[in-house]
Coordinates of C-alpha atoms and ligand atoms in Angstrom, one line a residue:
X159 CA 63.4 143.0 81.6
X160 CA 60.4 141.2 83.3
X161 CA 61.0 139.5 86.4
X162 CA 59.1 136.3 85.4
X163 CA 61.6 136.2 82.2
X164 CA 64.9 136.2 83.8
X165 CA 64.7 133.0 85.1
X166 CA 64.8 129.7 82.6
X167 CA 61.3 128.4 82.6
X168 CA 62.8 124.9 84.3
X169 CA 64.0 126.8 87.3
X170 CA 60.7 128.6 88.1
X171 CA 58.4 125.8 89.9
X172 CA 61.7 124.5 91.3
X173 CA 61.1 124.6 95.3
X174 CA 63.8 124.5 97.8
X175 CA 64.7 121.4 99.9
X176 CA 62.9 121.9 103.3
X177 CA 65.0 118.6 104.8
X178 CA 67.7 120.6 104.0
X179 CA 66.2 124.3 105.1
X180 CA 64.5 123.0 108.0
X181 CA 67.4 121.0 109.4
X182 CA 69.7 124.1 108.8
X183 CA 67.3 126.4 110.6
X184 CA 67.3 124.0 113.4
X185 CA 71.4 124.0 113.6
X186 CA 71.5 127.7 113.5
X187 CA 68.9 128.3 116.5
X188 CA 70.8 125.7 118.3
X189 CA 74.2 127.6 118.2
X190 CA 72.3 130.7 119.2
X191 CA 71.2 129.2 122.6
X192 CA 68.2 128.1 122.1
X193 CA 67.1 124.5 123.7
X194 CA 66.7 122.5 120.0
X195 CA 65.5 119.0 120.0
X196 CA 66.5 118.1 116.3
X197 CA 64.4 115.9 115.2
X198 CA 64.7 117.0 111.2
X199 CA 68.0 115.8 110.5
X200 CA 68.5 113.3 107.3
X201 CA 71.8 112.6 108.8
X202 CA 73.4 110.3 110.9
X203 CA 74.6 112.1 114.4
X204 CA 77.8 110.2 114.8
X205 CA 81.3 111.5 114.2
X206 CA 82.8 109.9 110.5
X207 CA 85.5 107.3 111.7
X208 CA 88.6 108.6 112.7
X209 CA 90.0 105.6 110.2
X210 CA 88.4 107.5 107.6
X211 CA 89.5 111.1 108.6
X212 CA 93.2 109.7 109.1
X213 CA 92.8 108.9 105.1
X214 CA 91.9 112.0 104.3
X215 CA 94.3 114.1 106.0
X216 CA 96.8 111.6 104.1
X217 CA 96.1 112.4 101.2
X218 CA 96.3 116.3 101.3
X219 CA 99.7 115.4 102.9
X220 CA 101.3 113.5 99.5
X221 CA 99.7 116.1 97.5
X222 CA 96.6 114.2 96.4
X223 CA 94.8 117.0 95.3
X224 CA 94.5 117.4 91.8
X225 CA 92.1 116.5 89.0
X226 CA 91.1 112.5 89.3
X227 CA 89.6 110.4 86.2
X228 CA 85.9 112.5 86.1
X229 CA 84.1 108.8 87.1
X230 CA 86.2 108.7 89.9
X231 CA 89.7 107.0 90.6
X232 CA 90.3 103.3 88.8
X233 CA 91.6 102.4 93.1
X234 CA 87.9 103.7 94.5
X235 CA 86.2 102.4 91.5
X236 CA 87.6 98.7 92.0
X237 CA 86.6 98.4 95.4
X238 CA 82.8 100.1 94.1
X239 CA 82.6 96.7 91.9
X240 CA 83.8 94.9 94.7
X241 CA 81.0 96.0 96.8
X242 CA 78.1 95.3 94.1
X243 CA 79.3 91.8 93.8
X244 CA 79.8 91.1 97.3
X245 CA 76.8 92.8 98.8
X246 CA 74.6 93.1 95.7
X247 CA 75.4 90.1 93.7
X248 CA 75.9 93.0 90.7
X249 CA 78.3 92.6 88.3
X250 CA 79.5 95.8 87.5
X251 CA 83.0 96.5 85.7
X252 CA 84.9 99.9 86.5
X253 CA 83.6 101.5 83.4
X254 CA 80.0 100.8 84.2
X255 CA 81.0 102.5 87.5
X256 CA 80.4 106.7 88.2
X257 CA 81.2 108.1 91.4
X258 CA 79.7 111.5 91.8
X259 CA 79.0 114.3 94.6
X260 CA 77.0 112.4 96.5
X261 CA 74.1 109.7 96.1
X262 CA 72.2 112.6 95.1
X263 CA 74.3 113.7 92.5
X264 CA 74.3 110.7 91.0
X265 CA 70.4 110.1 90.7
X266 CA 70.2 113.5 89.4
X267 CA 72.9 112.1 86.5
X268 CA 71.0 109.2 85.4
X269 CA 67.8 111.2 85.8
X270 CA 69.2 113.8 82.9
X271 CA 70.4 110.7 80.6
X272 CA 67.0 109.2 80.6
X273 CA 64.5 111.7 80.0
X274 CA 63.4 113.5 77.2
X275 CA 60.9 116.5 77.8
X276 CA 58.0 115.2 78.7
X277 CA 58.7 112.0 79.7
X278 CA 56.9 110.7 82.5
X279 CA 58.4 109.4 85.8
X280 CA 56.5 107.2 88.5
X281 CA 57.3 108.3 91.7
X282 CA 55.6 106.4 94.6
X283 CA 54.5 108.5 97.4
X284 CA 55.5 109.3 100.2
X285 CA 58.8 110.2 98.6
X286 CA 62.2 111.4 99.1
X287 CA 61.4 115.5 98.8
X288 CA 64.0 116.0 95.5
X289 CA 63.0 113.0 93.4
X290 CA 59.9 115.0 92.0
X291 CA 61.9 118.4 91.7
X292 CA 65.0 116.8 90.1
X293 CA 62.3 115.1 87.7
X294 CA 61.0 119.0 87.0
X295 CA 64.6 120.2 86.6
X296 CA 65.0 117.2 83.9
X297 CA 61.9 118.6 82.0
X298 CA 60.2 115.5 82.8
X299 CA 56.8 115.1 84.4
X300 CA 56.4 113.5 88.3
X301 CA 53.5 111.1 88.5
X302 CA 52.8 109.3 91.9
X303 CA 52.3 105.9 92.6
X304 CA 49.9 105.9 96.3
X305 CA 50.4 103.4 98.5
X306 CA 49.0 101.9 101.4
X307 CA 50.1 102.6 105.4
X308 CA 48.6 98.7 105.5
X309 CA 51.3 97.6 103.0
X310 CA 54.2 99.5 104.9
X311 CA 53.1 102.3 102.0
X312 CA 54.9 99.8 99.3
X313 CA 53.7 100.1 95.7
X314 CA 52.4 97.0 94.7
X315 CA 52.4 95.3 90.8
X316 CA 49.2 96.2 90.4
X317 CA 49.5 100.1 91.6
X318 CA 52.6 100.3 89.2
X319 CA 50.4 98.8 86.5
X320 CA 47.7 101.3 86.3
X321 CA 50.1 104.3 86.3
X322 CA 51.7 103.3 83.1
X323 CA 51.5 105.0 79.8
X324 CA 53.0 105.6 76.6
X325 CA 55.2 108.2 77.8
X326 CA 56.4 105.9 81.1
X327 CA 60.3 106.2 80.9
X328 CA 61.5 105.5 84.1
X329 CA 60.9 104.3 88.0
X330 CA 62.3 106.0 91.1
X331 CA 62.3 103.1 93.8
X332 CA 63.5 103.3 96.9
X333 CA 64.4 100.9 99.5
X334 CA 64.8 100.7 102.3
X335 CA 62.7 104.1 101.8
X336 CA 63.4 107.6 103.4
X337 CA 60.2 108.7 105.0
X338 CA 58.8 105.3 105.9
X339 CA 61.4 103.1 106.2
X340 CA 59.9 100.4 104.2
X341 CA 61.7 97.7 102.9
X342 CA 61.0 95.6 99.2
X343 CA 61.1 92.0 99.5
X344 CA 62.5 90.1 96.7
X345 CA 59.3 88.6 95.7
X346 CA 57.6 92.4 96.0
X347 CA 61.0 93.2 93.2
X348 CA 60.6 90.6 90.9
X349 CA 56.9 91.6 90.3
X350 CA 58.0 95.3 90.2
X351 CA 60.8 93.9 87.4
X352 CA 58.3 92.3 85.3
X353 CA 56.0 95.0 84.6
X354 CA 59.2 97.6 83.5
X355 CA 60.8 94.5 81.5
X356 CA 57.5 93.9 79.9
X357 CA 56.8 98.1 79.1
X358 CA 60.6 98.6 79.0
X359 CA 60.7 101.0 82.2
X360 CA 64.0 102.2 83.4
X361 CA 64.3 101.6 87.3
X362 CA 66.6 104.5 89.6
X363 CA 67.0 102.1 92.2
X364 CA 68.0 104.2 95.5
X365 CA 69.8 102.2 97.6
X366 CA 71.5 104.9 100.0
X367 CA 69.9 102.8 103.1
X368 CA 71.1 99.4 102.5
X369 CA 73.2 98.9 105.7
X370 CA 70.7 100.5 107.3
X371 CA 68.1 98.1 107.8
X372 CA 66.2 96.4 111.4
X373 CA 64.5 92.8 112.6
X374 CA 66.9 91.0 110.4
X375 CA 65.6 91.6 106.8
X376 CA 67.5 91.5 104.0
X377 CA 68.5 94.3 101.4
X378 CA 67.9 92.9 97.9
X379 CA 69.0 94.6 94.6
X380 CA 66.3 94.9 91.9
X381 CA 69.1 94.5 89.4
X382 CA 70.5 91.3 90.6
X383 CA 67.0 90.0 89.9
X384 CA 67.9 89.0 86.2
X385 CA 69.6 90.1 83.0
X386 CA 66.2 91.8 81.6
X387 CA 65.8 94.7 84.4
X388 CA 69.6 94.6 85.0
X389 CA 69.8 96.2 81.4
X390 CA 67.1 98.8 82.6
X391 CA 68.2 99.5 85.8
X392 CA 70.5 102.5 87.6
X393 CA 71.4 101.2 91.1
X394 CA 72.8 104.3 93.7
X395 CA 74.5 103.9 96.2
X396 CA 76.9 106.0 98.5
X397 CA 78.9 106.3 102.0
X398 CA 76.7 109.1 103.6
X399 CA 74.4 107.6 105.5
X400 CA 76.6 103.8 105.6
X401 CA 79.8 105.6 107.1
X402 CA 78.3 109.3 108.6
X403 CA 80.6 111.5 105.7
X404 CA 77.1 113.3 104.5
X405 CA 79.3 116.2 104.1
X406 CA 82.3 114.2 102.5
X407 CA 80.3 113.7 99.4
X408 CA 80.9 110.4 97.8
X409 CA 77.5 108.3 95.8
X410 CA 78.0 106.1 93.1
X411 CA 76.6 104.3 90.7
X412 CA 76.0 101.3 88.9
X413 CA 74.8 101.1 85.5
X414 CA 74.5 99.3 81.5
X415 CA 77.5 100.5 79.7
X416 CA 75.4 103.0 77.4
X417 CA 74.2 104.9 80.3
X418 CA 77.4 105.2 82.1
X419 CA 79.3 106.2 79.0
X420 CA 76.0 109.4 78.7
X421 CA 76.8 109.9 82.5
X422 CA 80.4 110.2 82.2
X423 CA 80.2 112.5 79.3
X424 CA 77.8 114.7 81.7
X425 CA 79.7 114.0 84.5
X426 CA 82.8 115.9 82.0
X427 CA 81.2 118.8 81.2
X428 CA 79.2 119.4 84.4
X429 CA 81.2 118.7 87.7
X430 CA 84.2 116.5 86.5
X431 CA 85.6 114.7 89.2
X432 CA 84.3 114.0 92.8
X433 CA 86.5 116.0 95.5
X434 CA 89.5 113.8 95.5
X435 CA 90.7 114.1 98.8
X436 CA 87.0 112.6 99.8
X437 CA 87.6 109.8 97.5
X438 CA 90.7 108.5 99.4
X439 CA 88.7 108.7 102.3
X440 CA 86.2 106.4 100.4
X441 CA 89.1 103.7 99.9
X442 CA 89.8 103.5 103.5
X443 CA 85.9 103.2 104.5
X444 CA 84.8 100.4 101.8
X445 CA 88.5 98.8 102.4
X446 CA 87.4 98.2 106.3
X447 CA 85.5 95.6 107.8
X448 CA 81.8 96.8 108.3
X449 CA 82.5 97.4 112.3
X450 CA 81.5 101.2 112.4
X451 CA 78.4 100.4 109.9
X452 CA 77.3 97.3 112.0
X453 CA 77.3 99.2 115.4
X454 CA 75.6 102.4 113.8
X455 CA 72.0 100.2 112.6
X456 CA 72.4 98.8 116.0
X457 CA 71.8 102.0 117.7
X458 CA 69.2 103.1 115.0
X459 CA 67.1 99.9 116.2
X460 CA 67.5 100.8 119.7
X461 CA 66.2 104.4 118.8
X462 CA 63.7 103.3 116.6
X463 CA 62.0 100.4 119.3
X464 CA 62.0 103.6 122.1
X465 CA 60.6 105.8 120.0
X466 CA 57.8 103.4 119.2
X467 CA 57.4 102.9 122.5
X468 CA 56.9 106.3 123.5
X469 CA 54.8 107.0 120.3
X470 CA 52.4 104.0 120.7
X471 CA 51.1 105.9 123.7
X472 CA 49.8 109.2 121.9
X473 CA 47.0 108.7 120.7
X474 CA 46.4 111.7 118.4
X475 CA 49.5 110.2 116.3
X476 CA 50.0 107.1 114.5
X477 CA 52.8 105.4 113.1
X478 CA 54.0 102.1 111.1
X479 CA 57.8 100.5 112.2
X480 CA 60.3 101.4 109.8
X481 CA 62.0 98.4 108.6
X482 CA 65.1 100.7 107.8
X483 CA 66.5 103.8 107.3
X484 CA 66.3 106.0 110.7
X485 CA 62.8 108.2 110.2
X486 CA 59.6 107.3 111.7
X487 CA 56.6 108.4 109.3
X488 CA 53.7 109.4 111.3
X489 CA 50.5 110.7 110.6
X490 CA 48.7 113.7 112.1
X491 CA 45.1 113.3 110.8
X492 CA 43.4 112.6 114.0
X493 CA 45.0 116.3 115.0
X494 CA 43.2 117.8 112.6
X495 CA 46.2 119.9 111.6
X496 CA 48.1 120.5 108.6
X497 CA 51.9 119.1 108.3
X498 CA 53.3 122.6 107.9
X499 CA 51.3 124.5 111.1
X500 CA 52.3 120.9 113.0
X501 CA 55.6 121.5 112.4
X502 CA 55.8 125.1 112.4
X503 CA 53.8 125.5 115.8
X504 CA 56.3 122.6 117.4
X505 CA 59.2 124.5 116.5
X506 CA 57.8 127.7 117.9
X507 CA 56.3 126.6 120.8
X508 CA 58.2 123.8 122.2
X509 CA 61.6 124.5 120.0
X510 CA 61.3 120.7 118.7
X511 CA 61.9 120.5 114.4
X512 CA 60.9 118.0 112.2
X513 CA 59.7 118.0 109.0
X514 CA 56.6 118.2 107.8
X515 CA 54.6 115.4 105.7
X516 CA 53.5 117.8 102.9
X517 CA 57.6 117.4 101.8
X518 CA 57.2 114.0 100.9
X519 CA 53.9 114.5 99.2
X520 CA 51.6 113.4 102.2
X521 CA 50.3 116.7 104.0
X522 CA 48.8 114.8 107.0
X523 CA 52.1 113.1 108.3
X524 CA 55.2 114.4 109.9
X525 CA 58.8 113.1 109.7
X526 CA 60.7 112.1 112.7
X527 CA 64.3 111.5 112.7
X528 CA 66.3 109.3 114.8
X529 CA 68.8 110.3 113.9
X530 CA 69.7 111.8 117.1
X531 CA 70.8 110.6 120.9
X532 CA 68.4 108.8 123.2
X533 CA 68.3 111.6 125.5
X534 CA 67.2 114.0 123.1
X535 CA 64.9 111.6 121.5
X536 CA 63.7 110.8 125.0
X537 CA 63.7 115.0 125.6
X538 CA 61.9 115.9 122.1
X539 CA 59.0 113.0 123.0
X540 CA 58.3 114.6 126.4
X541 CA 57.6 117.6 125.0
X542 CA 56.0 116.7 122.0
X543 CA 53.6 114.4 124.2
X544 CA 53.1 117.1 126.7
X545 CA 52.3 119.5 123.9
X546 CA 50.3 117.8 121.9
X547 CA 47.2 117.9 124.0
X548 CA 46.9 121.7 123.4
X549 CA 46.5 121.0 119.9
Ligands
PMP832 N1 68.4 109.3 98.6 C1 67.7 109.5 99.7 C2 66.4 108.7 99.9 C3 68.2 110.3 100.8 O1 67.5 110.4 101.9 C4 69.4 111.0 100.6 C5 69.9 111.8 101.7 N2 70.1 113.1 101.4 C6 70.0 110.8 99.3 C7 69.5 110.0 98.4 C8 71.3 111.6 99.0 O2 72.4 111.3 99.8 P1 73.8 111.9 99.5 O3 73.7 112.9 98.4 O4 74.2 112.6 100.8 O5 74.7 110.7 99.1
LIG833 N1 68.2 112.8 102.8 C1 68.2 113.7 104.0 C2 66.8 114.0 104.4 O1 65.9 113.6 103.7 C3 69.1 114.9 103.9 C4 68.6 116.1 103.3 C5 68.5 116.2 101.8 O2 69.5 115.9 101.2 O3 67.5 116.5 101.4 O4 66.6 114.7 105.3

């Protein structure tokens, strides 16, 4: 047999996740010695709550380790509705409710529900590095909404406008976003709502970075908006980034009762239930007060205004604030280099990663992640300022 034919034609232009390779490399040369500044990681560097670990170990102790209801348990579920309507003024009930392997398993879900071969999905760019492959794996087709570094690279009303056309099916939006940071208003929403309620575009809204979120601004849910994009909208959520458990992997979602009842049929026949052990672990953290959460965007804001500081001073890179999430988006152009030799040379020559722009779709930036201490941030910056002159 032909090489080219073993594979199912939907795997073929699938590409691995370099946040995930790059940030794996970087671990690996780290426990081998070398002197690693991190700065690829997509996750935060603090330790998941003891609370939450205590819950956990709980649960293996009574024997909670068997098969759970495939959306997750009615206990977590309940507290996933609380959430929505506390934080998200969403009214969810339990069975519009899917908890999955992670945020990511969970866009992937309503991503499969929604699209027919074919189908187009607006993507705005720069974006999360699996939104356009996990559109490819769904048979569907990525298109890319550009946006503007002077509009905190936000899609406006009018840049969602002239992407449309008859094969439109659905919206990926993400706020606050992973590279940039940027954060949607709720005036920028409700113009974003009335173009998909008016061509009947579904909206993945990717909430993962709520809690995480700077200067005071104020997460708002594109669903909440009204009944009209409510019924068109998948809002995902989860406690990676909001409680540090990115290995514990626990997302959810929030949807209108067809697409949770498609999602929890695939949810049956794909993965069935989310680990249950990690979903005990997911009633102790959404039970708590928000103390752990709270103190963890406080740090990211102390990282982010440094590393600001520091950047503002080099002049071959520029950068606009993230509002939220804990990346800085930064672009390269005046170096003259591409993302990947940026990054790659970095790595090699002053063992600092990140991860290169061309991942989100935007070949003359680079990602840097806070996501790390102060004196490694303050470490990485010395080098990379130091370094940067050679280029
Ligand atoms: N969306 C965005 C924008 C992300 O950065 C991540 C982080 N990997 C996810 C979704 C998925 O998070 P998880 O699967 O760990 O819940
Ligand atoms: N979301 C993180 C990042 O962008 C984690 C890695 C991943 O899941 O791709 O780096």
């Amino acid at each position: 047999m032909k090489i080219d034919t073993r594979l199912a034609e939907r795997l073929k232009k699938i590409n691995p996740s370099s946040t995930l390779e790059i940030t794996s490399k970087a671990k690996k040369l780290k426990s081998e010695g070398k002197d690693i500044v991190n700065f690829a990681a997509g996750e935060p560097d603090f330790d998941t709550p003891d609370f939450i670990k205590a819950a956990a170990i709980a649960a293996i102790n009574s024997g909670f380790t068997k098969y759970t209801p495939t959306t997750g348990t009615p206990e977590l579920k309940k507290l996933i509705c609380q959430k929505f309507k506390k934080d998200n003024l969403l009214e969810y009930a339990p069975d519009q409710v899917i908890v999955s392997n992670g945020a990511k398993h969970s866009i992937f879900n309503a991503l499969m529900v929604l699209l027919n071969r074919n189908d187009e999905a607006l993507i705005p760019l720069p974006y999360w590095v699996s939104y356009p492959e996990m559109v490819n794996l769904c048979e569907g087709i990525p298109r890319f909404i550009k946006t503007n570094p002077a509009n905190n690279f936000k899609i406006t009303a009018a840049d969602l406008s002239k992407q449309i056309s008859a094969k439109t099916k659905v919206l990926i939006l993400n706020s606050p976003s992973n590279p940039c940071g940027c954060v949607y208003n709720r005036n920028e929403l409700e113009a974003i709502a009335k173009i998909c309620v008016s061509k009947n575009i579904f909206v993945i809204s990717d909430e993962i970075y709520e809690k995480i979120i700077f200067d005071g601004l104020k997460h708002d849910s594109i669903a909440s908006l009204n009944k009209n994009i409510y019924d068109l909208t998948v809002t995902v959520n989860g406690l990676s980034k909001s409680h540090s458990m990115t290995g514990w992997r626990i997302g959810y979602l929030g949807a209108p009762s067809d697409l949770a009842k498609a999602i929890s049929n695939l949810q049956d026949h794909s993965t069935s239930n989310p680990n249950s052990i990690a979903q005990k672990a997911a009633v102790a953290a959404l039970s708590a007060p928000e103390d752990f959460t709270q103190k963890l965007c406080l740090e990211f804001a102390k990282r982010r205004d440094y590393l600001a500081q520091r950047l503002k001073v080099i002049k071959q890179i520029g950068f606009t604030l993230p509002q939220g999430a804990f990346y800085m988006f930064c672009d390269i152009s005046k170096t003259k280099t591409d993302s990947l030799v940026f990054a790659k040379r970095l790595l090699e020559e002053e063992y600092v990663s990140l991860i290169p722009g061309c991942s989100f779709g935007m070949d003359d930036h680079i990602r840097i992640s806070f996501a790390t201490s102060m004196e490694e941030l303050q470490k990485g910056m010395d080098r990379i300022e130091k370094w940067i002159t050679k280029l």
